[in-house]
Amino acid sequence: MKSKLNLDPKVVDSARNSAAHIASSMQDFIDRHTTVSTERTILRLLGIDGVDDVETPLPNVVVDQIKEAGGLPRGVAYWIGNAIVQTGLTPQEIAEKMSSGGLEITKLETGSTKDAEAAIMPAIEESLNEINKEKNARAEYLERLGESKQPYCYVIVATGNIYEDVIQAQAAGRQGADIIAVIRTTAQSLLDYVPYGPTTEGFGGTYATQENFRIMREALDETGEEVGRYIRLCNYSSGLCMAEIAAMGALERLDVLLNDALYGILFRDINMQRTLIDQYFSRIIIGYCDIIFNSGEDNYLTTDDAYESAHTVLASQLINEQFAVVANIKDWQMGLGHAFEMEPSMENGFLYELSQAIMAREIFPNASLKYMPPTKYMTGNIFKGHVQDALFNLIAVWSGQSLQLLGMLTEAIHTPHMHDRYLSIENAKYIFNNARDIGSEVTFKEDGIIQKRAQFVLSEADKLLADIAEEGLFSTIEKGKFAGIKRPYEGGKGLEGVCLKDDYYFNPFITLMLGGAK
Amino acid sequence: MDNCTTANTSVDLTKVKPYGDTMNDGQVEMAFTLPVPYGDEATEAARQLVKKMGCDEPSVVYSHDMGGGYTFFVVYGKCQHTIDYSNIHVAKVESDIMERDECGQYIEDNIKRDVIIVGATTGFDAHTVGIDAIINMKGFHGHFGLERFKNVVSLNMGSQVPNEELIAKAKEINADAILVSQTVTQKDIHIQNLTEMAELMEAEGLRDKMLLLCGGPRVSHELAQELGYDAGFGTHTYAEHVCSYIITEIVKRGRV
Ligand code: B12
């Protein structure tokens, strides 16, 4: 396809090569380490679930005990496998016994790695079967019920109460939403455990728990049948429990998952080592179970200027793409993020936004691009806000975005009310339909404002990526090149959960999932 | 026909009501959802509700079935209530606003030492843009932040800072003023958090040593005072507003 923006493919390749270099140079570090939450993910996938009498999730109980005894470098897969060999119990029984104080797993007689691995294989196969069941169920729904044309209308619910969320989500589904995201409560990304059971109290969002996922999945399937359209479910995993939430999402058939280590580092002050290790395993799970991941580049523009720093968004998208490639994620699963966040009073701002959005589409032709609405320059003037959202929708259909997070006219005031969602879906559907083929009809003036802007942003991104490739990702973040926020290598939350693997460490899921195990 | 050539622009400030296109027409428009199924009964319910809110001639100009037993309405009405504007009192931060340079000079002339300010977004709130706008060099809308003020030493601790940590830091650096920013207000979490902060300050015996200020998009001076703060600042606040208040209070309270 000819580039409408006259982008130089050589510059695109050069930028992408630098990004690939950045991702692969991190891999060595990632491969040498594990974390408490990566290990808890293995336990969850082995079917360990439930809480003890003080509400500590059993995966935490098990990992904490092993860590305390100094056994974490060997990995929980070994310890659970060995415990199966020694006791004949199931992983869940082992966890319960550890929790009640009846078992010290690291004090058992220790057998070979090979025997331990063989002993957990049945549990692993069962877990992969469960995931595959959900994958097939999704494919079956899509086949039978179908789905909307892209851009998909993506809206959020955020009442704090999962049952109230269900009411809002089902209403949104009936109004035409294609993706429902349940926003997490304010504190969750900093919790080093995943809460348990259905929850009814959250601030600015609702806890991500496996039970909440299940409740919402069931509700959306029900509404999907009613309206004759598959409704996708989305949640958030960036934070201290990235991979655990990915595993829960795989088991409860989430379709879209926010998953971005850089977001965690910059906006939640999660330690960079910790979250990059967790991201790797979480993306392998995502790749395997056909979830679309979303990256959070759009957020950079809330603390940095959208015009000045547009190239950092593209650079980060390329890095996120390459981190995904390493984890065997398919192109269509890459929900790379960007946003419509330029100052509304800027002359020709719309042209620059259009240029950026079309550029993203040309550089990532098969990705499921996630386009985020104006947020920062939304004000209490809801009427003007609705117009800002309309411009955003026009660019989305024009540039062929995939996942359109609909702007809400009340963005500056509160999390959406039921009718805010209705108004925004109506706004989007009107514009998508009215301008459906505008993208294939209109070309741009050679060397005009739109072409030149995209070429400039691309070349700046290329330069930045070359710098990062040379300097290394960790030190780039330390210097504050993304979002204007500096984070230290040893700072932030969760560093104490990072652990060097020993020579006998193994995580069978990584091999099996990367190999595309059936 | 005489009265048709001029509009009635005279307002009775003791009886103010909304204006559409004719003085005292009382015109208001509203949008809301009722948890009742779409239909004539729903429309009538919306009409009666707006009537009860004090509007004459309520008129449902649009309604839409939201599904699941919910209906959305746009309703017009003529508001019958009036307000005595001549008798309105609003709590405002009382200090003359000095420009950045004037603040520096005022400190030099009247306080004769550095003024120390520490700020943070507290609790689990991760929004920093507001506090950054006040403290960081770069400032906001072309108004520099406190870091650029002469004779002011300021420290921005960032977001998600526990109240205890903010207080500990303030004690350590012997701050003159603490700035607390709160953006997330769902289920009144900001009230809880701000209250806890004020109580901790009280318990530590710091309330008559340090100024305690809060701010955020849903914060007003009135709210701040109710919660035991010295002052509160909402949207469109710039560093010079905050600095002017702090330095005049320091002098007023004899903490020079
Ligand atoms: C940017 C942004 C973010 C960024 C923040 C990046 C960052 N580092 O700050 C990111 C993407 C991280 C984010 C996350 C979330 N956000 Co947010 N976010 C916004 C957004 C778009 C803009 C806020 C902003 O930056 N305003 C600009 C600043 C300059 O304005 P300001 O804060 O009012 O500050 C001025 C004054 O208030 C005052 N001021 C502020 N603080 C102080 C302090 C003192 C002492 C003084 C004197 C003055 C003062 O001075 C400033 C300059 O004039 C708003 C929507 C909007 N348009 O308002 C939503 C919004 C605030 N976010 C919201 C929510 C719910 C969240 C999340 C909780 C969502 C979730 N569940 O994940 C998370 C936060 C998680 C957490 N732990 O807190 C809601 C809050 C709803 C509510 N009323 O409770 C909003 C309104 C969006 C919405 N409609 O849902 N968000």
PDB file of N, CA and C in Angstrom, chain A residues 111-142:
ATOM      1  N   GLY A 111      13.827 -34.141  45.515  1.00  0.00           N
ATOM      2  CA  GLY A 111      14.146 -35.019  44.399  1.00  0.00           C
ATOM      3  C   GLY A 111      14.701 -34.240  43.226  1.00  0.00           C
ATOM      4  N   SER A 112      14.773 -34.858  42.092  1.00  0.00           N
ATOM      5  CA  SER A 112      15.366 -34.216  40.922  1.00  0.00           C
ATOM      6  C   SER A 112      14.377 -33.240  40.272  1.00  0.00           C
ATOM      7  N   THR A 113      14.927 -32.329  39.510  1.00  0.00           N
ATOM      8  CA  THR A 113      14.108 -31.378  38.765  1.00  0.00           C
ATOM      9  C   THR A 113      13.209 -32.117  37.786  1.00  0.00           C
ATOM     10  N   LYS A 114      13.776 -33.128  37.181  1.00  0.00           N
ATOM     11  CA  LYS A 114      13.038 -33.882  36.175  1.00  0.00           C
ATOM     12  C   LYS A 114      11.784 -34.504  36.783  1.00  0.00           C
ATOM     13  N   ASP A 115      11.937 -35.107  37.947  1.00  0.00           N
ATOM     14  CA  ASP A 115      10.775 -35.740  38.582  1.00  0.00           C
ATOM     15  C   ASP A 115       9.744 -34.692  38.973  1.00  0.00           C
ATOM     16  N   ALA A 116      10.242 -33.565  39.484  1.00  0.00           N
ATOM     17  CA  ALA A 116       9.320 -32.498  39.906  1.00  0.00           C
ATOM     18  C   ALA A 116       8.527 -32.004  38.704  1.00  0.00           C
ATOM     19  N   GLU A 117       9.220 -31.798  37.600  1.00  0.00           N
ATOM     20  CA  GLU A 117       8.552 -31.299  36.400  1.00  0.00           C
ATOM     21  C   GLU A 117       7.511 -32.291  35.902  1.00  0.00           C
ATOM     22  N   ALA A 118       7.888 -33.553  35.914  1.00  0.00           N
ATOM     23  CA  ALA A 118       6.948 -34.580  35.453  1.00  0.00           C
ATOM     24  C   ALA A 118       5.715 -34.602  36.355  1.00  0.00           C
ATOM     25  N   ALA A 119       5.917 -34.380  37.638  1.00  0.00           N
ATOM     26  CA  ALA A 119       4.802 -34.467  38.586  1.00  0.00           C
ATOM     27  C   ALA A 119       3.781 -33.346  38.409  1.00  0.00           C
ATOM     28  N   ILE A 120       4.231 -32.160  37.961  1.00  0.00           N
ATOM     29  CA  ILE A 120       3.219 -31.101  37.800  1.00  0.00           C
ATOM     30  C   ILE A 120       2.608 -31.080  36.397  1.00  0.00           C
ATOM     31  N   MET A 121       3.140 -31.890  35.506  1.00  0.00           N
ATOM     32  CA  MET A 121       2.619 -31.880  34.135  1.00  0.00           C
ATOM     33  C   MET A 121       1.105 -32.050  34.023  1.00  0.00           C
ATOM     34  N   PRO A 122       0.531 -32.999  34.747  1.00  0.00           N
ATOM     35  CA  PRO A 122      -0.932 -33.144  34.621  1.00  0.00           C
ATOM     36  C   PRO A 122      -1.675 -31.862  34.985  1.00  0.00           C
ATOM     37  N   ALA A 123      -1.240 -31.186  36.051  1.00  0.00           N
ATOM     38  CA  ALA A 123      -1.898 -29.932  36.455  1.00  0.00           C
ATOM     39  C   ALA A 123      -1.704 -28.867  35.377  1.00  0.00           C
ATOM     40  N   ILE A 124      -0.555 -28.863  34.765  1.00  0.00           N
ATOM     41  CA  ILE A 124      -0.288 -27.880  33.712  1.00  0.00           C
ATOM     42  C   ILE A 124      -1.168 -28.135  32.506  1.00  0.00           C
ATOM     43  N   GLU A 125      -1.261 -29.408  32.147  1.00  0.00           N
ATOM     44  CA  GLU A 125      -2.111 -29.723  30.998  1.00  0.00           C
ATOM     45  C   GLU A 125      -3.558 -29.340  31.266  1.00  0.00           C
ATOM     46  N   GLU A 126      -3.985 -29.591  32.465  1.00  0.00           N
ATOM     47  CA  GLU A 126      -5.364 -29.247  32.819  1.00  0.00           C
ATOM     48  C   GLU A 126      -5.579 -27.745  32.669  1.00  0.00           C
ATOM     49  N   SER A 127      -4.589 -26.982  33.134  1.00  0.00           N
ATOM     50  CA  SER A 127      -4.685 -25.538  33.075  1.00  0.00           C
ATOM     51  C   SER A 127      -4.713 -25.045  31.622  1.00  0.00           C
ATOM     52  N   LEU A 128      -3.856 -25.613  30.787  1.00  0.00           N
ATOM     53  CA  LEU A 128      -3.857 -25.209  29.384  1.00  0.00           C
ATOM     54  C   LEU A 128      -5.175 -25.599  28.707  1.00  0.00           C
ATOM     55  N   ASN A 129      -5.729 -26.736  29.131  1.00  0.00           N
ATOM     56  CA  ASN A 129      -7.041 -27.129  28.604  1.00  0.00           C
ATOM     57  C   ASN A 129      -8.106 -26.110  28.943  1.00  0.00           C
ATOM     58  N   GLU A 130      -8.080 -25.670  30.201  1.00  0.00           N
ATOM     59  CA  GLU A 130      -9.059 -24.654  30.633  1.00  0.00           C
ATOM     60  C   GLU A 130      -8.939 -23.401  29.766  1.00  0.00           C
ATOM     61  N   ILE A 131      -7.707 -22.969  29.560  1.00  0.00           N
ATOM     62  CA  ILE A 131      -7.493 -21.759  28.762  1.00  0.00           C
ATOM     63  C   ILE A 131      -7.975 -21.976  27.327  1.00  0.00           C
ATOM     64  N   ASN A 132      -7.658 -23.146  26.802  1.00  0.00           N
ATOM     65  CA  ASN A 132      -8.081 -23.426  25.420  1.00  0.00           C
ATOM     66  C   ASN A 132      -9.592 -23.497  25.294  1.00  0.00           C
ATOM     67  N   LYS A 133     -10.239 -23.975  26.359  1.00  0.00           N
ATOM     68  CA  LYS A 133     -11.707 -24.019  26.340  1.00  0.00           C
ATOM     69  C   LYS A 133     -12.257 -22.604  26.151  1.00  0.00           C
ATOM     70  N   GLU A 134     -11.660 -21.650  26.869  1.00  0.00           N
ATOM     71  CA  GLU A 134     -12.129 -20.261  26.769  1.00  0.00           C
ATOM     72  C   GLU A 134     -11.803 -19.674  25.395  1.00  0.00           C
ATOM     73  N   LYS A 135     -10.632 -20.015  24.884  1.00  0.00           N
ATOM     74  CA  LYS A 135     -10.264 -19.552  23.539  1.00  0.00           C
ATOM     75  C   LYS A 135     -11.289 -20.034  22.514  1.00  0.00           C
ATOM     76  N   ASN A 136     -11.645 -21.299  22.640  1.00  0.00           N
ATOM     77  CA  ASN A 136     -12.612 -21.855  21.690  1.00  0.00           C
ATOM     78  C   ASN A 136     -13.980 -21.235  21.874  1.00  0.00           C
ATOM     79  N   ALA A 137     -14.337 -20.977  23.143  1.00  0.00           N
ATOM     80  CA  ALA A 137     -15.647 -20.379  23.397  1.00  0.00           C
ATOM     81  C   ALA A 137     -15.719 -19.004  22.721  1.00  0.00           C
ATOM     82  N   ARG A 138     -14.636 -18.237  22.813  1.00  0.00           N
ATOM     83  CA  ARG A 138     -14.621 -16.921  22.175  1.00  0.00           C
ATOM     84  C   ARG A 138     -14.795 -17.059  20.664  1.00  0.00           C
ATOM     85  N   ALA A 139     -14.042 -17.979  20.093  1.00  0.00           N
ATOM     86  CA  ALA A 139     -14.113 -18.166  18.637  1.00  0.00           C
ATOM     87  C   ALA A 139     -15.535 -18.572  18.241  1.00  0.00           C
ATOM     88  N   GLU A 140     -16.138 -19.412  19.067  1.00  0.00           N
ATOM     89  CA  GLU A 140     -17.495 -19.889  18.766  1.00  0.00           C
ATOM     90  C   GLU A 140     -18.497 -18.726  18.845  1.00  0.00           C
ATOM     91  N   TYR A 141     -18.359 -17.904  19.881  1.00  0.00           N
ATOM     92  CA  TYR A 141     -19.250 -16.729  20.010  1.00  0.00           C
ATOM     93  C   TYR A 141     -19.104 -15.795  18.806  1.00  0.00           C
ATOM     94  N   LEU A 142     -17.853 -15.536  18.432  1.00  0.00           N
ATOM     95  CA  LEU A 142     -17.618 -14.593  17.333  1.00  0.00           C
ATOM     96  C   LEU A 142     -18.212 -15.136  16.031  1.00  0.00           C
TER      97      LEU A 142
END
